[in-house]
CSV table of C-alpha atoms in Angstrom, one decimal:
chain,number,residue,atom,x,y,z
C,1,MET,CA,5.6,63.1,24.9
C,2,GLU,CA,4.7,62.7,21.2
C,3,ALA,CA,3.6,59.1,21.7
C,4,LEU,CA,1.4,60.2,24.7
C,5,VAL,CA,-0.2,62.9,22.6
C,6,ALA,CA,-0.7,60.5,19.7
C,7,ALA,CA,-2.3,57.8,21.8
C,8,PRO,CA,-3.5,59.1,25.2
C,9,PRO,CA,-5.1,56.9,27.8
C,10,PRO,CA,-8.8,56.5,27.3
C,11,GLY,CA,-10.7,59.6,28.5
C,12,ALA,CA,-7.6,61.9,28.4
C,13,ALA,CA,-7.3,65.0,26.3
C,14,ILE,CA,-3.6,66.1,26.1
C,15,ASP,CA,-2.9,69.7,25.3
C,16,VAL,CA,0.8,70.6,25.0
C,17,ALA,CA,1.9,74.1,25.8
C,18,TRP,CA,5.6,74.6,25.1
C,19,ARG,CA,7.4,76.9,27.5
C,20,SER,CA,10.7,78.7,27.2
C,21,PHE,CA,13.7,77.7,29.3
C,22,GLU,CA,17.3,78.9,28.9
C,23,LEU,CA,19.8,76.4,30.0
C,24,ARG,CA,22.7,78.8,29.3
C,25,PRO,CA,21.5,82.4,29.4
C,26,LYS,CA,23.5,84.8,27.3
C,27,HIS,CA,25.6,86.3,30.1
C,28,ALA,CA,26.0,83.1,32.2
C,29,PRO,CA,29.4,82.4,33.5
C,30,PRO,CA,31.4,79.8,31.6
C,31,LEU,CA,31.0,76.2,32.7
C,32,PRO,CA,33.9,74.6,34.6
C,33,PRO,CA,36.1,72.5,32.4
C,34,ASP,CA,35.5,69.4,34.5
C,35,TYR,CA,31.7,69.8,34.1
C,36,LEU,CA,32.1,70.2,30.4
C,37,ALA,CA,34.3,67.1,30.3
C,38,ARG,CA,31.6,65.0,32.1
C,39,ILE,CA,29.0,66.2,29.6
C,40,GLN,CA,31.2,65.2,26.7
C,41,ALA,CA,32.0,61.9,28.2
C,42,ALA,CA,28.3,61.1,28.7
C,43,ARG,CA,27.3,62.0,25.1
C,44,PRO,CA,28.2,58.7,23.4
C,45,GLN,CA,25.9,56.8,25.8
C,46,LEU,CA,23.1,59.3,25.2
C,47,TYR,CA,23.6,58.9,21.4
C,48,ALA,CA,23.6,55.1,21.7
C,49,ILE,CA,20.3,55.2,23.6
C,50,ALA,CA,18.7,57.5,21.1
C,51,ARG,CA,19.8,55.2,18.2
C,52,GLU,CA,18.8,52.0,19.9
C,53,ARG,CA,15.5,53.0,21.4
C,54,TYR,CA,14.2,55.6,18.9
C,55,GLY,CA,16.2,55.1,15.7
C,56,LEU,CA,17.6,58.6,16.0
C,57,GLU,CA,21.1,59.5,14.9
C,58,MET,CA,22.2,62.4,17.2
C,59,ASN,CA,24.3,65.1,15.6
C,60,PRO,CA,23.9,68.1,18.0
C,61,GLY,CA,24.7,71.7,17.3
C,62,PRO,CA,27.0,73.8,19.5
C,63,PHE,CA,26.9,73.5,23.2
C,64,GLY,CA,26.1,76.6,25.3
C,65,PHE,CA,24.7,78.8,22.5
C,66,ASP,CA,22.4,81.8,23.2
C,67,SER,CA,19.0,80.2,22.8
C,68,ARG,CA,17.0,83.4,23.4
C,69,PRO,CA,16.5,84.2,19.7
C,70,ALA,CA,15.2,80.7,19.0
C,71,LEU,CA,12.9,80.9,22.1
C,72,ILE,CA,11.5,84.2,20.9
C,73,GLY,CA,11.1,82.6,17.4
C,74,ALA,CA,9.0,79.9,19.0
C,75,LYS,CA,6.6,82.6,20.4
C,76,VAL,CA,6.5,84.3,16.9
C,77,ALA,CA,5.7,80.9,15.3
C,78,GLU,CA,3.0,80.1,18.0
C,79,ALA,CA,1.3,83.5,17.3
C,80,ALA,CA,1.3,82.6,13.6
C,81,GLY,CA,-0.3,79.2,14.3
C,82,VAL,CA,2.8,77.1,13.4
C,83,GLY,CA,4.2,76.6,16.9
C,84,PRO,CA,4.3,72.8,16.8
C,85,ALA,CA,5.9,72.7,13.4
C,86,TYR,CA,8.5,75.3,14.5
C,87,HIS,CA,9.4,73.3,17.6
C,88,ALA,CA,9.8,70.1,15.6
C,89,ALA,CA,11.9,71.9,13.0
C,90,ALA,CA,14.1,73.5,15.6
C,91,MET,CA,14.7,70.3,17.5
C,92,HIS,CA,15.6,68.5,14.3
C,93,ALA,CA,17.9,71.3,13.2
C,94,TYR,CA,19.8,71.3,16.4
C,95,TRP,CA,19.9,67.6,17.4
C,96,GLN,CA,20.2,66.0,14.1
C,97,GLU,CA,21.7,68.6,11.7
C,98,ALA,CA,24.1,70.3,14.1
C,99,ARG,CA,22.7,73.7,13.3
C,100,ASP,CA,23.3,76.7,15.5
C,101,LEU,CA,19.9,78.0,16.7
C,102,SER,CA,21.5,81.4,17.6
C,103,ASP,CA,22.3,82.1,14.0
C,104,PRO,CA,19.7,84.3,12.3
C,105,ALA,CA,20.3,82.6,8.9
C,106,VAL,CA,19.3,79.2,10.6
C,107,LEU,CA,16.3,80.8,12.2
C,108,GLY,CA,15.2,82.4,8.9
C,109,ALA,CA,15.5,79.0,7.2
C,110,LEU,CA,13.4,77.4,10.0
C,111,ALA,CA,10.8,80.1,9.4
C,112,THR,CA,10.7,79.3,5.7
C,113,ASP,CA,10.4,75.6,6.5
C,114,VAL,CA,7.3,76.2,8.6
C,115,GLY,CA,5.7,78.6,6.1
C,116,LEU,CA,6.6,81.9,7.5
C,117,GLU,CA,8.1,84.8,5.6
C,118,PRO,CA,11.7,84.9,6.9
C,119,ALA,CA,12.3,88.7,6.9
C,120,ALA,CA,9.2,89.4,8.9
C,121,PHE,CA,10.0,86.5,11.2
C,122,LEU,CA,13.5,87.8,11.9
C,123,ALA,CA,12.2,91.3,12.4
C,124,ALA,CA,9.7,90.0,15.0
C,125,LEU,CA,12.6,88.6,17.0
C,126,ASP,CA,13.2,92.1,18.2
C,127,ASP,CA,9.5,92.6,19.3
C,128,PRO,CA,9.5,93.3,23.1
C,129,ALA,CA,6.1,91.6,23.4
C,130,PHE,CA,7.5,88.2,22.3
C,131,ASN,CA,10.6,88.7,24.5
C,132,ALA,CA,8.2,89.4,27.4
C,133,GLN,CA,6.4,86.1,26.7
C,134,VAL,CA,9.7,84.3,27.0
C,135,GLU,CA,10.5,86.1,30.2
C,136,ALA,CA,7.1,85.0,31.6
C,137,ASP,CA,7.9,81.4,30.8
C,138,ILE,CA,11.3,81.6,32.5
C,139,ASP,CA,9.7,83.2,35.6
C,140,LEU,CA,7.1,80.3,35.6
C,141,ALA,CA,10.0,77.8,35.5
C,142,ARG,CA,11.6,79.5,38.5
C,143,GLN,CA,8.3,79.3,40.4
C,144,TYR,CA,8.2,75.6,39.7
C,145,GLY,CA,11.8,75.3,40.8
C,146,LEU,CA,13.0,74.0,37.4
C,147,ASN,CA,16.7,74.0,36.6
C,148,GLY,CA,16.8,71.7,33.6
C,149,VAL,CA,15.1,70.2,30.6
C,150,PRO,CA,13.1,68.3,29.7
C,151,ALA,CA,10.6,69.1,32.4
C,152,LEU,CA,6.9,68.3,31.9
C,153,VAL,CA,4.2,69.8,34.1
C,154,PHE,CA,0.9,68.0,34.1
C,155,ASP,CA,-2.3,69.7,35.1
C,156,ASN,CA,-0.3,72.5,36.7
C,157,ARG,CA,0.6,70.2,39.6
C,158,TYR,CA,2.7,67.1,38.6
C,159,LEU,CA,6.3,67.6,37.5
C,160,VAL,CA,8.1,65.0,35.5
C,161,SER,CA,11.8,65.8,35.2
C,162,GLY,CA,14.2,64.4,32.6
C,163,ALA,CA,13.5,62.2,29.6
C,164,GLN,CA,11.1,59.5,30.8
C,165,PRO,CA,9.6,56.5,29.1
C,166,LEU,CA,6.0,56.5,27.9
C,167,PRO,CA,4.7,54.4,30.8
C,168,VAL,CA,5.8,57.0,33.3
C,169,LEU,CA,4.0,59.8,31.4
C,170,THR,CA,0.9,57.5,31.0
C,171,ASP,CA,0.9,56.8,34.7
C,172,VAL,CA,0.8,60.5,35.5
C,173,VAL,CA,-2.2,61.1,33.1
C,174,GLU,CA,-4.0,58.1,34.5
C,175,ARG,CA,-3.5,59.4,38.1
C,176,ILE,CA,-5.0,62.7,37.1
C,177,LEU,CA,-8.0,61.0,35.5
C,178,ALA,CA,-8.4,58.7,38.6
C,179,GLU,CA,-8.5,61.8,40.8
C,180,GLY,CA,-11.5,63.0,38.8
C,181,ASP,CA,-10.1,66.3,37.8
C,182,ASP,CA,-11.9,67.8,34.9
C,183,ALA,CA,-8.9,69.8,33.8
C,184,ALA,CA,-7.0,68.4,30.8
C,185,PRO,CA,-3.3,67.6,31.5
C,186,ALA,CA,-1.0,70.1,30.0
């Protein structure tokens, strides 16, 4: 997605709106052991692809953590004008530094990293208005029928599920442009 935003097709204006999605809500039932085993078995291949294609060394944080505090933190950061920096910092912290995004100390450090005062940031995580924004995003995901990430919705009508190569994303944008829609893909 970053490559598409950095170099969109001619005539396209890409506006990214991050939305909240909980893969493992706080009170979700435990995953079956055989499912967890399949996830663990697939990780080496995922890590090899990330290393070979993107030069990324994967070192993910805990599996199945409560992501709600981090999702609320994203809304706080967006309101403060540092949403993209927060998203980048959170992704890096989880996927490359094995940090637990449910830990308030980790979230406070992320706030500091993006220029927010950590105590105020952590206090804002209890603000019902920010939680309501997360709930609205989750409701929207249900309306779209989403059940996993990544999921990209273009122009409120085209869904691209899973990690896709740049040409797939570019094709969607070019299709929207060819249809003559004046709305910018999101």
